[in-house]
mmCIF file of C-alpha atoms in Angstrom:
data_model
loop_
_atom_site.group_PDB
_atom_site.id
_atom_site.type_symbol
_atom_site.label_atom_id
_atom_site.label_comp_id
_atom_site.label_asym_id
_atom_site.label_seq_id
_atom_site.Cartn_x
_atom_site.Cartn_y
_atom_site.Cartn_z
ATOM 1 C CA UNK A 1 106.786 100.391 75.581
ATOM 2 C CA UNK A 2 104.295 97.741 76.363
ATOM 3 C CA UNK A 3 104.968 94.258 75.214
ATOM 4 C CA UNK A 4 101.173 92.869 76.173
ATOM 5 C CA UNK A 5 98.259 92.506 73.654
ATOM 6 C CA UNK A 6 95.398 94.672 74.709
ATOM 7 C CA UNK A 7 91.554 94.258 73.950
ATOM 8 C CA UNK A 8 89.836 97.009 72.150
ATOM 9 C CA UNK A 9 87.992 99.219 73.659
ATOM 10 C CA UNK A 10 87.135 98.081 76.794
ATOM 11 C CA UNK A 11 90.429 96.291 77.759
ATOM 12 C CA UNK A 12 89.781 94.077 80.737
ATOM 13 C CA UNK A 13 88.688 95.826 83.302
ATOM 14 C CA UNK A 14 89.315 95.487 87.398
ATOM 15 C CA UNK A 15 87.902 97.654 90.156
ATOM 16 C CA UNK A 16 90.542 100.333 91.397
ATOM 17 C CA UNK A 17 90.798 100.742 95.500
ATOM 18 C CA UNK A 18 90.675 104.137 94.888
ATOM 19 C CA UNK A 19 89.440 106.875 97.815
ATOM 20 C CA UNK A 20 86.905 109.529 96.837
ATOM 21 C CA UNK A 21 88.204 112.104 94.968
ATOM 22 C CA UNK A 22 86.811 115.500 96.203
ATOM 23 C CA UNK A 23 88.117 118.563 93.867
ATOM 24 C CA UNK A 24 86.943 122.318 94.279
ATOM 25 C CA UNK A 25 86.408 123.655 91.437
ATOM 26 C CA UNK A 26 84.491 126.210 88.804
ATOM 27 C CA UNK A 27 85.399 129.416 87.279
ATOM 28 C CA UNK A 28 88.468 131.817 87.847
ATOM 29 C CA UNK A 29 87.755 134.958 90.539
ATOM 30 C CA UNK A 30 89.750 137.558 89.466
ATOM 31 C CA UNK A 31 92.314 138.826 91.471
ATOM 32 C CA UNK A 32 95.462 139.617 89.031
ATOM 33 C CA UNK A 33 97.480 136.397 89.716
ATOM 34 C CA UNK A 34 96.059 134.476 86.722
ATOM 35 C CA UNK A 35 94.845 131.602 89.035
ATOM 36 C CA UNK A 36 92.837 130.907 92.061
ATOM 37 C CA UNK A 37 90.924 128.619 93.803
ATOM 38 C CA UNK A 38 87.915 127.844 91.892
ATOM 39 C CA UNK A 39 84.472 127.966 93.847
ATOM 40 C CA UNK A 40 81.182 125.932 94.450
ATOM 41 C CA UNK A 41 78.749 128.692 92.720
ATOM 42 C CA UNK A 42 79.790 128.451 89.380
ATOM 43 C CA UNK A 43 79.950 126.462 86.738
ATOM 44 C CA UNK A 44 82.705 123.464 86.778
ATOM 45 C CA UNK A 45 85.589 124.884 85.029
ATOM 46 C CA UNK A 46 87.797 121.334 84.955
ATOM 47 C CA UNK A 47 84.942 119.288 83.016
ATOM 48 C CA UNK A 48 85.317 119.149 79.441
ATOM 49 C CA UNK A 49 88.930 119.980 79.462
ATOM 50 C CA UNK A 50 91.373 117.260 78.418
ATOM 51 C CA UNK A 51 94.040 117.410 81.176
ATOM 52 C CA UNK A 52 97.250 116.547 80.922
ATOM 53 C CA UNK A 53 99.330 114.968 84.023
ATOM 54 C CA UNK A 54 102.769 117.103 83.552
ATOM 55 C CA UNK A 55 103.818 116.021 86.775
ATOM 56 C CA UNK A 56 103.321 114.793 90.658
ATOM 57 C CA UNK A 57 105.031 116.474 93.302
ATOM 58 C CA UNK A 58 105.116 113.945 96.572
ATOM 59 C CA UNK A 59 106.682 114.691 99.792
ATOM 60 C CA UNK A 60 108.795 117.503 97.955
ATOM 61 C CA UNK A 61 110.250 115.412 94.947
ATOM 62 C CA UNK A 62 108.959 116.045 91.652
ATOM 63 C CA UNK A 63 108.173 113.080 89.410
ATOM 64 C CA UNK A 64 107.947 113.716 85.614
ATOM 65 C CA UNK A 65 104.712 112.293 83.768
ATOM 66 C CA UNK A 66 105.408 109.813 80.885
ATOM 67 C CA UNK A 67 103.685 110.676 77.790
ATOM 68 C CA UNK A 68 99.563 110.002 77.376
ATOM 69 C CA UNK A 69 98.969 110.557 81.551
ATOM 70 C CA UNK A 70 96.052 112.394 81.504
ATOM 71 C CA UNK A 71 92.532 113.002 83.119
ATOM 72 C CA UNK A 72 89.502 113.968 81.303
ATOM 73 C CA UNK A 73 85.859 114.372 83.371
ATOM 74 C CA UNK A 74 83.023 115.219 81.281
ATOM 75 C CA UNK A 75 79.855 117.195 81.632
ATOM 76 C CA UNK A 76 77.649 114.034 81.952
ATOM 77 C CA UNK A 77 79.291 112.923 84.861
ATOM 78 C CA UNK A 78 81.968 110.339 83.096
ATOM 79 C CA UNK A 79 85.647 110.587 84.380
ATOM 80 C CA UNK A 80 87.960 108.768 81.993
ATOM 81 C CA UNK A 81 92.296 109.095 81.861
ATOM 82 C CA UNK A 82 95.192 107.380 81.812
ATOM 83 C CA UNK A 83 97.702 106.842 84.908
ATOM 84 C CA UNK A 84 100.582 106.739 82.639
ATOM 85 C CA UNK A 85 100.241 102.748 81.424
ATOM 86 C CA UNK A 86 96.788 101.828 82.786
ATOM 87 C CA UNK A 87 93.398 103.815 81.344
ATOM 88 C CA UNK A 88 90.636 104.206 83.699
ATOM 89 C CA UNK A 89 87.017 105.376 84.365
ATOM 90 C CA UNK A 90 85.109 106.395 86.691
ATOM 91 C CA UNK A 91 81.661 108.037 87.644
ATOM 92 C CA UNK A 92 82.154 111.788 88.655
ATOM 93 C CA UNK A 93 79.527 113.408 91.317
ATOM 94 C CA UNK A 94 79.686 116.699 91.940
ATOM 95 C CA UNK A 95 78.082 118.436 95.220
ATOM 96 C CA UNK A 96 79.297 122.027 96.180
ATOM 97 C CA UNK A 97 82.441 122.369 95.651
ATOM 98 C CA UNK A 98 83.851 119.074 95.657
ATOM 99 C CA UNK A 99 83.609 116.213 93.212
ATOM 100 C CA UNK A 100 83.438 112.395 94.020
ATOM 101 C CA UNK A 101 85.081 109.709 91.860
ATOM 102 C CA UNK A 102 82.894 106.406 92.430
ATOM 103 C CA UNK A 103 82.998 103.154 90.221
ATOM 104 C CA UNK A 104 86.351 103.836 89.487
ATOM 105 C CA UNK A 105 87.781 100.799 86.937
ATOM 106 C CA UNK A 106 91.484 100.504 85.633
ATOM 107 C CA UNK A 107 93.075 98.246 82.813
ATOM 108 C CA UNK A 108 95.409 95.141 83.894
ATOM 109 C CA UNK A 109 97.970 96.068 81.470
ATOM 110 C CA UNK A 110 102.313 95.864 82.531
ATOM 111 C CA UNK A 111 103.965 98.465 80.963
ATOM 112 C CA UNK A 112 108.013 99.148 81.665
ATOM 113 C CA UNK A 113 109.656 100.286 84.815
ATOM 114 C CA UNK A 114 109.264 104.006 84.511
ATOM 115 C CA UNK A 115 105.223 104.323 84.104
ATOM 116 C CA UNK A 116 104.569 101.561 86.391
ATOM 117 C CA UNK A 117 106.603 103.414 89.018
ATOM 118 C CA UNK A 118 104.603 107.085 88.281
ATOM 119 C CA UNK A 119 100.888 105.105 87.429
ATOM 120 C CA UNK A 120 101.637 104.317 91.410
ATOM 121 C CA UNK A 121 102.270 107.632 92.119
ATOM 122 C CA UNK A 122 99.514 109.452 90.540
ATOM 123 C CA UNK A 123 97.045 106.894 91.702
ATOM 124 C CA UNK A 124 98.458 107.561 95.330
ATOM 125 C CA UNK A 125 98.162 111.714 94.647
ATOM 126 C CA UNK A 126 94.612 111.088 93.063
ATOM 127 C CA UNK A 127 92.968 108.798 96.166
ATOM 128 C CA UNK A 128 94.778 111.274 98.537
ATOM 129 C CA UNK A 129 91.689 113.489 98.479
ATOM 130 C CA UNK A 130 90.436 115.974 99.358
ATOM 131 C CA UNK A 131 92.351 117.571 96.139
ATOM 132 C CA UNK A 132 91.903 121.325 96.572
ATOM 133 C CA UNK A 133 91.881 122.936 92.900
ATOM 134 C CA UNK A 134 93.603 126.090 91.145
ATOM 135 C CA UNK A 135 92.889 126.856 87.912
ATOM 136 C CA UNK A 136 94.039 129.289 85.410
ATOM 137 C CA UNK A 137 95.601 130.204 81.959
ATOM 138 C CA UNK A 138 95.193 126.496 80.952
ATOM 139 C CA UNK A 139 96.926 124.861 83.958
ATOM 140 C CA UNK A 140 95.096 122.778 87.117
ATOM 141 C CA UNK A 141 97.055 122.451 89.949
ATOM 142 C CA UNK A 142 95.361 119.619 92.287
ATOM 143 C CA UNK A 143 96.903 119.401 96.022
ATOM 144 C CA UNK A 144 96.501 116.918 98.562
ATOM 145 C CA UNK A 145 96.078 117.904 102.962
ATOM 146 C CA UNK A 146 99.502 116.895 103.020
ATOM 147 C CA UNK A 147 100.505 119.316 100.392
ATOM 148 C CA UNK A 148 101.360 117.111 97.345
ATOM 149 C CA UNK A 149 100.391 118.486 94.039
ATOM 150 C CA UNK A 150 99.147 117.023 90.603
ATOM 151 C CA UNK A 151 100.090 119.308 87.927
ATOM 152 C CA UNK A 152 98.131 119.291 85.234
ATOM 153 C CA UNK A 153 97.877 121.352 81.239
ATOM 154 C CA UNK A 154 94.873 121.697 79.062
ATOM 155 C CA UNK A 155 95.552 120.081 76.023
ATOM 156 C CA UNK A 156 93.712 120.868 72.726
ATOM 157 C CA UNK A 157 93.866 118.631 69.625
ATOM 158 C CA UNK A 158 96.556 118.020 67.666
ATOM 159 C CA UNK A 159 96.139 119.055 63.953
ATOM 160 C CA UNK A 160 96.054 115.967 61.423
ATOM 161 C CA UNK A 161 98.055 118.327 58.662
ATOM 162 C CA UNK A 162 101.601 119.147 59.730
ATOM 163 C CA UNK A 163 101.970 116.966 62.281
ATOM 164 C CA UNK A 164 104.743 114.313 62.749
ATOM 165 C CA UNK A 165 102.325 111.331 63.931
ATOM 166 C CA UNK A 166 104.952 108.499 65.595
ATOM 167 C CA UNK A 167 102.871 104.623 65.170
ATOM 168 C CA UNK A 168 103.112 103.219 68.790
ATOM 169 C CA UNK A 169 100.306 100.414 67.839
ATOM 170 C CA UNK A 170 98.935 97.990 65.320
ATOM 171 C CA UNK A 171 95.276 97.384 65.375
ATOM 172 C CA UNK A 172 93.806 93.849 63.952
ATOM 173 C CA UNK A 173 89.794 93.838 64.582
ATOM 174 C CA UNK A 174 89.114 94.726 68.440
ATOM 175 C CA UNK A 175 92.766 93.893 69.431
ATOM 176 C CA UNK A 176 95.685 96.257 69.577
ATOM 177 C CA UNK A 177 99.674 95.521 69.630
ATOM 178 C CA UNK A 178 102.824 97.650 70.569
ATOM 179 C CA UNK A 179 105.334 97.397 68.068
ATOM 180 C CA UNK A 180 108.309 95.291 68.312
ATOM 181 C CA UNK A 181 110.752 96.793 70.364
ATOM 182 C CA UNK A 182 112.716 97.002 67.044
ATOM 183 C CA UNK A 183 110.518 98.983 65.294
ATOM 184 C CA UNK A 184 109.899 101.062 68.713
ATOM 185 C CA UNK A 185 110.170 105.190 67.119
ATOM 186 C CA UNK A 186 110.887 104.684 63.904
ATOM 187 C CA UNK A 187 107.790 104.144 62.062
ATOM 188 C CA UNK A 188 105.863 107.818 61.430
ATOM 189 C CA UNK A 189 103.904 110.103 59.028
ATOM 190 C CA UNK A 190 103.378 113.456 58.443
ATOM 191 C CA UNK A 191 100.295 114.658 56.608
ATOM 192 C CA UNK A 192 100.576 117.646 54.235
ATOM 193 C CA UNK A 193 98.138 119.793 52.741
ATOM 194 C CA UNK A 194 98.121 120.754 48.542
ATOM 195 C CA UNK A 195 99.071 124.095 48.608
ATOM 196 C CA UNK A 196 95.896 126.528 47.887
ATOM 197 C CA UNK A 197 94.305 124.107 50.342
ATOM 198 C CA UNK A 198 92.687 125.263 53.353
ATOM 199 C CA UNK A 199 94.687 126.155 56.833
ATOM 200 C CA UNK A 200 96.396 123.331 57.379
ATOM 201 C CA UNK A 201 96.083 123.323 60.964
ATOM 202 C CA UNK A 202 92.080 122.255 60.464
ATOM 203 C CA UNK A 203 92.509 119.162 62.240
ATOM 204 C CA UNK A 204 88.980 117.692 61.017
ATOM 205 C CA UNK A 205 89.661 118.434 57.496
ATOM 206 C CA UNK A 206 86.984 119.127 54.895
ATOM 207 C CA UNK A 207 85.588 117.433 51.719
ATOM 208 C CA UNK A 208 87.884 116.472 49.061
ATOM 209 C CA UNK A 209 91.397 118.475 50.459
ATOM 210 C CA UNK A 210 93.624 116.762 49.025
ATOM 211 C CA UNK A 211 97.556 116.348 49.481
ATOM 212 C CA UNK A 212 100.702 113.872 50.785
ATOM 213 C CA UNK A 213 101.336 111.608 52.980
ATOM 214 C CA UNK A 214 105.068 110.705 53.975
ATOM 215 C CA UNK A 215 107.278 109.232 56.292
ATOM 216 C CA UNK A 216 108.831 105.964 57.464
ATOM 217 C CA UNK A 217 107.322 102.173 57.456
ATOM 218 C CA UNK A 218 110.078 101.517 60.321
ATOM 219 C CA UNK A 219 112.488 100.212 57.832
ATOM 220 C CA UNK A 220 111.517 102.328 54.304
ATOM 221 C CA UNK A 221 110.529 105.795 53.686
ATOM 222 C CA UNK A 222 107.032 106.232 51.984
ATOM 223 C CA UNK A 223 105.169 108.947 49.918
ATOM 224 C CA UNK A 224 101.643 109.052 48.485
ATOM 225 C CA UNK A 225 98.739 111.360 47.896
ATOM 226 C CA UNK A 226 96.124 111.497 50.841
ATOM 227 C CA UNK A 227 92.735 112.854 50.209
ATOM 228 C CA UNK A 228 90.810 113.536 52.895
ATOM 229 C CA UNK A 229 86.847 113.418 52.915
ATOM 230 C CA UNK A 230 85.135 114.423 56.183
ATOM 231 C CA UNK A 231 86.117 111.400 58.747
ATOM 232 C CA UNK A 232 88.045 109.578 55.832
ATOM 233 C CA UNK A 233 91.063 108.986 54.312
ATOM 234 C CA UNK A 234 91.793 107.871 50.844
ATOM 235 C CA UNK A 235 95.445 107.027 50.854
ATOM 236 C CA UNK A 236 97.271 106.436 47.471
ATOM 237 C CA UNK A 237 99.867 104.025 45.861
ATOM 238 C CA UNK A 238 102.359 104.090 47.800
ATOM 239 C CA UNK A 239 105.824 104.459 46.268
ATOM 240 C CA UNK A 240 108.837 103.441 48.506
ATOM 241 C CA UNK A 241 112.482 103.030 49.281
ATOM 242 C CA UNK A 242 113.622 99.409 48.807
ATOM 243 C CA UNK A 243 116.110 98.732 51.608
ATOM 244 C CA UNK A 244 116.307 95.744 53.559
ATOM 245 C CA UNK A 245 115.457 95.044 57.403
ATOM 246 C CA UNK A 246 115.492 92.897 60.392
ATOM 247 C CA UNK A 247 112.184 90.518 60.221
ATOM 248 C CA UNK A 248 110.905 92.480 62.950
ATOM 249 C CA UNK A 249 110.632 95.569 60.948
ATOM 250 C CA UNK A 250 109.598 94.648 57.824
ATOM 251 C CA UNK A 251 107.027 92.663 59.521
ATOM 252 C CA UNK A 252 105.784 96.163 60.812
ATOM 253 C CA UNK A 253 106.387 97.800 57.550
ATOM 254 C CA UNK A 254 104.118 94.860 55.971
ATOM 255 C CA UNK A 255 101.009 95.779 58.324
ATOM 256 C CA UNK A 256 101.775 99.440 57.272
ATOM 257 C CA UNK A 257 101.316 98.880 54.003
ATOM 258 C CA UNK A 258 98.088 97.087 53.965
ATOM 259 C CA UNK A 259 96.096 100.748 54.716
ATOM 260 C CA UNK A 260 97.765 102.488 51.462
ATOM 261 C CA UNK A 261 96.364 102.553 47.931
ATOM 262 C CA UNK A 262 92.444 102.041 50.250
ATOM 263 C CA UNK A 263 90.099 104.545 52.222
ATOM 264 C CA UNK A 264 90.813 104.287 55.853
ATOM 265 C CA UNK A 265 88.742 105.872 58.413
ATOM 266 C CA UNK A 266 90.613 108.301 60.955
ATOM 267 C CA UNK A 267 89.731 109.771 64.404
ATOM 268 C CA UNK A 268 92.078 112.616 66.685
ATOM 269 C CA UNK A 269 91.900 112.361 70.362
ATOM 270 C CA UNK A 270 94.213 115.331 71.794
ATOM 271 C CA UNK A 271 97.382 113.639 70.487
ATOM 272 C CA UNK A 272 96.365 110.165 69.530
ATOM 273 C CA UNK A 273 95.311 109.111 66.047
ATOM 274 C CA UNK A 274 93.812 106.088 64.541
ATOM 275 C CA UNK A 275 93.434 104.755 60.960
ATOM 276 C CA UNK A 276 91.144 101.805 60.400
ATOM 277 C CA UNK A 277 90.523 100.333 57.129
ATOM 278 C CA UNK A 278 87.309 98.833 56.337
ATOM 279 C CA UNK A 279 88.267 95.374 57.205
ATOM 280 C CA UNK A 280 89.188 96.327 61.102
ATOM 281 C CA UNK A 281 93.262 96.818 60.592
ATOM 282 C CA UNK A 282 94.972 99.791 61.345
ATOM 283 C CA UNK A 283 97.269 101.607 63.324
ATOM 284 C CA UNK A 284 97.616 103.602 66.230
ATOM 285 C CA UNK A 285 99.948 106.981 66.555
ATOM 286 C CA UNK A 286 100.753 109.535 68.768
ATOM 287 C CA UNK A 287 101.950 113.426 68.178
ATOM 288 C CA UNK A 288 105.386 114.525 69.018
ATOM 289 C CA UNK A 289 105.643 117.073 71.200
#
């Protein structure tokens, strides 16, 4: 976990010495193995797909991805991911079968051992191109001349109801902060539909479904009705344990607290969510797997 304040939403940006990135790619030919190499005369079947990095395989050794590596490229021609700490974006140009990464920016920011080590990696595998491309049944499979391979998942959003939703991040105006290292896991909430309700796996939600909200404020548990309206969330009183904690995590609990018994706006990117009151605080979460 990253210790380093962060600008939101830009962050400060730097230009990445990355190579062009050339990718085949389009739809699956069929041919009863479930993947293949995708071709030039048909439509682009890695844009519009949240990909996520499941792991780099360099020179034979297989390097696990930490969680939130992923690459996205979208269908106007903007490339956007995350190398594991860093986010970056990029300008995607496609031409035949190959696609070129220009422009390509990266956040400054210095996470922990472990993602600094892979970002390195999967940068490496990434600028390595020409990246030949097999697709199929949700997976991309990206490999390098020299043979080393970027495996990647299509990941679809996770649903707001049901889900166990881990805060990694507290949001004050256009700045966002890790927790303390303290507090690192043990704040989370699950959302929870009023039975009757609609499916509960509707991540968007609907007008007026209403329902709970529970879990931990990193030192206390919490409960309290959640009603959600379109893009909103009206989050009740919220009634609480009444232990007592290190500094660290009641400070965190404190923050917590501020975006119950209000309306908070939320938004669900794959499995990342944000709540946002009106004044600019909030919190950031992530899905557990």
């Amino acid at each position: 976990m990253y210790r380093q304040r962060l600008t939101l939403p830009a962050l400060a940006l730097t230009a990445l010495t990355l190579l062009p990135l050339a990718v085949a790619c389009g739809n699956e030919k069929g041919g009863g193995t479930g993947s293949s190499s995708v071709g030039a005369d048909t439509e682009p079947s890695v844009t519009g797909v949240h990909w996520t990095v499941d792991s780099v395989t360099v020179n034979g050794a297989t390097h696990q991805a930490p969680d939130g590596a992923h690459v996205e490229i979208a269908k106007d021609g903007r490339a956007t991911g995350n190398y594991g700490c860093n986010s970056f974006h990029s300008t995607a140009t496609f031409k035949g079968d190959r696609i070129t990464l220009s422009r390509t920016l990266s956040t400054e920011m210095a996470c922990e051992k472990r993602p600094m080590e892979f970002e390195a990696t999967l940068a490496r595998a990434l600028a390595a191109g020409p990246l030949t491309a097999e697709a199929g049944q949700g997976k991309l499979t990206l490999t390098t001349a020299k043979g080393d391979r970027v495996h990647l998942t299509e990941e679809k959003d996770a649903p707001l109801y049901g889900t166990k939703w881990t805060v990694n991040s507290l949001v004050g105006g256009d700045v966002a902060q890790s927790l303390p290292a303290a507090a690192d896991g043990k704040a989370w909430l699950t959302f929870t539909k009023k039975s009757g309700d609609k499916k509960a796996g509707d991540k968007k939600g609907a007008d007026n479904e209403t329902g709970t909200v529970s879990g931990s404020l990193g030192c206390n548990r919490v409960s309290a009705k959640a009603t959600v309206r379109g893009s909103h969330i009206t989050l009740g009183a919220p009634r609480t344990t009444r232990q007592m904690c290190s500094g660290s995590l009641m400070t965190t609990e404190k923050s917590l607290l501020k975006l119950f018994d209000s309306t908070v706006s939320y938004r669900i990117d794959h499995r990342a969510i944000t709540l946002t009151s009106e004044n600019g605080e909030g919190m950031g979460a992530m899905a557990d797997r």
